[in-house]
Coordinates of C-alpha atoms in Angstrom, one line a residue:
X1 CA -9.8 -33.7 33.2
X2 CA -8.7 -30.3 34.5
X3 CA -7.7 -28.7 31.7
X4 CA -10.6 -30.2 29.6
X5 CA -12.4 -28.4 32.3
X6 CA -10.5 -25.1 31.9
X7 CA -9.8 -24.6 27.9
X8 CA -14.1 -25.4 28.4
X9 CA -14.6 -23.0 30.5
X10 CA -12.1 -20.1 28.4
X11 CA -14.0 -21.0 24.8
X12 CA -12.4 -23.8 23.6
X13 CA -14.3 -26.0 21.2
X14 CA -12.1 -28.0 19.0
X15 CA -10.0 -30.6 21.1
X16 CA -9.5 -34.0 21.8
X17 CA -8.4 -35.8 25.2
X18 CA -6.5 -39.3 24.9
X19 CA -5.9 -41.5 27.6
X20 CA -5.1 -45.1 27.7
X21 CA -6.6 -45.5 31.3
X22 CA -10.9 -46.4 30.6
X23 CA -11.3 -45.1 34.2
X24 CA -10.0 -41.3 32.7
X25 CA -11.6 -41.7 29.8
X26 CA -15.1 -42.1 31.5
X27 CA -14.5 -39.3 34.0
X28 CA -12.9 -36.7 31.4
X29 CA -16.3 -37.3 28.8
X30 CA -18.3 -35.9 31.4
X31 CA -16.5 -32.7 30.6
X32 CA -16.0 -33.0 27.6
X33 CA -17.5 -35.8 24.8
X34 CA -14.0 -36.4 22.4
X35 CA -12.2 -38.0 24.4
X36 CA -10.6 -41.0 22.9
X37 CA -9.1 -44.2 24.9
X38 CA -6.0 -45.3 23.1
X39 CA -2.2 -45.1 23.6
X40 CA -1.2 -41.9 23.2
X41 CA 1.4 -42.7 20.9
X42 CA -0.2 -44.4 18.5
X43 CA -3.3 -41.6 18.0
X44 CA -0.6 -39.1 17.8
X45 CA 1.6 -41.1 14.5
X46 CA -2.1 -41.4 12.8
X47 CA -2.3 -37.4 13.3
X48 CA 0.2 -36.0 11.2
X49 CA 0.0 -32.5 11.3
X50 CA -3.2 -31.9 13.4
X51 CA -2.1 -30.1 16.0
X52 CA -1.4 -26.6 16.7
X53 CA -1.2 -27.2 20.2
X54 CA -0.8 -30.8 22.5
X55 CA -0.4 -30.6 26.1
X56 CA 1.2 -33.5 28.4
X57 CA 1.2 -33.3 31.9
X58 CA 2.9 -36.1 34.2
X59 CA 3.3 -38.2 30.9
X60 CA 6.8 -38.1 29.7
X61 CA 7.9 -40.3 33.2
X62 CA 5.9 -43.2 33.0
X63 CA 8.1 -44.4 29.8
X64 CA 11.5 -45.8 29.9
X65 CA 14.3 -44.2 28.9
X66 CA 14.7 -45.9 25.8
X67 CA 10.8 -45.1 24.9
X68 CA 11.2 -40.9 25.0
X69 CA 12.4 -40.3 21.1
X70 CA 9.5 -42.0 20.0
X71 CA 7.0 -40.2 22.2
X72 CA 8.9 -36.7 21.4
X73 CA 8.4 -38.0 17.7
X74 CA 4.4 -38.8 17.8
X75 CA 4.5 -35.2 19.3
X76 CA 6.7 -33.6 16.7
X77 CA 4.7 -35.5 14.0
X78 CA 1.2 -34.4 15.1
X79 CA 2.2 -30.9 15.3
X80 CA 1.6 -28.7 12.8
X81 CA 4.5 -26.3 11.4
X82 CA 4.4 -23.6 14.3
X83 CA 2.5 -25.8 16.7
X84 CA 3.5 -25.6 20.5
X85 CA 4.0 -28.6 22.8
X86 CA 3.4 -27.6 26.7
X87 CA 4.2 -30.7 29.0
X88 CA 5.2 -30.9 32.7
X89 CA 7.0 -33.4 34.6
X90 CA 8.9 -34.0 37.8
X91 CA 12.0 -32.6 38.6
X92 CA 15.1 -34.3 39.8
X93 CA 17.5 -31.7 40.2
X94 CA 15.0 -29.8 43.2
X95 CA 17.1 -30.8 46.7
X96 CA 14.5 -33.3 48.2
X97 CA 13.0 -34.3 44.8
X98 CA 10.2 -36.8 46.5
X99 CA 7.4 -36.4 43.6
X100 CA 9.7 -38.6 41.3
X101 CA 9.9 -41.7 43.4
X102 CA 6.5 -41.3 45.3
X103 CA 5.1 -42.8 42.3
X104 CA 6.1 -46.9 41.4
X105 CA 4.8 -45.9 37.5
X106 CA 7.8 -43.2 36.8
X107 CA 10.7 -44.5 34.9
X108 CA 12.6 -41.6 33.8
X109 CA 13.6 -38.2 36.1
X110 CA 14.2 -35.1 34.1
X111 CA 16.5 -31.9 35.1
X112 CA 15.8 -28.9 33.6
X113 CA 19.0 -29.0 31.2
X114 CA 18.3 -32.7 30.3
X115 CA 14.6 -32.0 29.5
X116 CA 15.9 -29.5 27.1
X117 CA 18.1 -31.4 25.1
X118 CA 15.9 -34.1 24.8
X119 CA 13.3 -31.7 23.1
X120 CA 16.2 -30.3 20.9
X121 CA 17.6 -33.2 19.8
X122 CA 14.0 -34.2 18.8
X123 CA 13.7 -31.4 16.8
X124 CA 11.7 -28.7 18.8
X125 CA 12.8 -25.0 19.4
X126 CA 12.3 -22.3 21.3
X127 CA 12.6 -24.7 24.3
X128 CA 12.0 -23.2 27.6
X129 CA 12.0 -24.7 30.6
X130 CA 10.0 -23.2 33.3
X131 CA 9.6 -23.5 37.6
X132 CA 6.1 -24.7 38.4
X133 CA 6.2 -22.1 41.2
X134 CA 3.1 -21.0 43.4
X135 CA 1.0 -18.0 41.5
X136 CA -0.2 -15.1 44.0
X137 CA -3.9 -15.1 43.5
X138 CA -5.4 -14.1 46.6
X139 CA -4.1 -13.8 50.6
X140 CA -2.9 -17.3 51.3
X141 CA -1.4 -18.1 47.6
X142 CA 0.7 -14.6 48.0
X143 CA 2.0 -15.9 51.2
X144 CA 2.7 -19.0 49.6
X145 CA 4.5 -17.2 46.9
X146 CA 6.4 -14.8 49.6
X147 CA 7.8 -17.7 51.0
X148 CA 8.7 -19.4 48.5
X149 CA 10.7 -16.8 47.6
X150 CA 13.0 -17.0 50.6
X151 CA 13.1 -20.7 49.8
X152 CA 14.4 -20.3 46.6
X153 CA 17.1 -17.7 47.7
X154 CA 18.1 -20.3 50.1
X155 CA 18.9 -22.9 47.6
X156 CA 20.4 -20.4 45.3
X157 CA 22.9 -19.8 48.4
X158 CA 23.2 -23.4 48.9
X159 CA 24.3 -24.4 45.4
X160 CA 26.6 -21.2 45.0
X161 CA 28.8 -22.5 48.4
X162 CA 28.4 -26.3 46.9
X163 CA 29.4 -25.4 43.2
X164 CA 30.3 -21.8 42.6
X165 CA 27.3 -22.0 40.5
X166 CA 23.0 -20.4 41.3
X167 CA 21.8 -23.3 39.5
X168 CA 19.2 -23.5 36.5
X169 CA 16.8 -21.3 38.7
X170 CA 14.3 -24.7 38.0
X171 CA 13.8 -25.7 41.9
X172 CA 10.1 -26.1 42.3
X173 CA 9.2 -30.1 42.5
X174 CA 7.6 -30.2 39.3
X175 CA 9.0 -28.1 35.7
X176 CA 7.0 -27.0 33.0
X177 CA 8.4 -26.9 29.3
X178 CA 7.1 -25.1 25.8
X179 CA 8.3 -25.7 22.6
X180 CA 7.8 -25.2 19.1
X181 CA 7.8 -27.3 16.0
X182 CA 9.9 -25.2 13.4
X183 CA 8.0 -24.4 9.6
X184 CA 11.7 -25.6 7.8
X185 CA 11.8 -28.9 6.5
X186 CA 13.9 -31.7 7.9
X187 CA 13.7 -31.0 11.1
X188 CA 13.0 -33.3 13.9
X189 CA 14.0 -37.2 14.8

């Protein structure tokens, strides 16, 4: 509903919402009318092509291991040539990484290194994986972001006397990742 809200609010006028949940559904067409209740999946493989951009945030977790090909397929398949895919999802390699049990749905923890070769081996490039860390906006957010900061230092030091090694620089409880569907042929799963 959020980021209905927001690509609303910045112009937007040509996109869909899916959601499997009727509850979601109901709330997000008060922001915005097409919004579709199906399985995410199955609306994507009926898209070929559609898409030049699909966003999935806290989505790739709720499936089982077995399950993420397929999703990273419908995504691939419903991109255009040259269409993006932005998702977010928890991230297990932060030191106290609470958001991925906190939730009895999630089935499958990410680290930044395995969240990028699952989007490879699917086919996507340009994959970058990204912190989700605090964004100085005003007083209180730029104090936020000050100290994060020194937190992140701190595990940097922590990793480097554990390992010999900084880490993927990925600490922040959540991890964002972009990706592109290539214009060659053949590519993907």
């Amino acid at each position: 509903v959020g980021m209905l809200y927001g690509l609303k609010r910045l112009g937007y006028t040509n996109m869909v919402g899916v959601d499997i949940s009727a509850e979601q559904v109901e709330l997000a067409r008060r922001i915005w009318p097409n919004v579709v209740l199906e399985d995410a999946r199955d609306f994507l493989q009926n898209h070929t092509d559609s898409f030049d951009l699909i966003t999935a945030f806290d989505f790739l977790e709720h499936f089982r291991k077995e399950e993420i090909f397929s999703i990273l397929d419908a995504f691939y398949v419903a991109l255009r040539p040259g269409g993006r895919l932005i998702l977010s999802t928890p991230n297990a390699e932060i030191p106290l990484p609470t958001d991925c049990w906190w939730d009895f749905t999630h089935e499958v923890y990410f680290t930044s290194n395995s969240l990028k070769q699952v989007l490879q081996v699917a086919g996507f490039e340009n994959v970058q994986i990204l912190p989700a860390e605090p964004v100085p906006h005003g007083v209180f957010s730029a104090i936020r972001w000050v100290l994060w900061q020194g937190f992140k230092a701190l595990i940097y030091f922590y990793n480097l006397v554990e390992t010999s090694r900084p880490g993927t620089g990925v600490f922040t409880r959540g991890m964002i990742a972009t990706c592109v569907k290539p214009y060659k042929e053949g590519a993907g799963v």
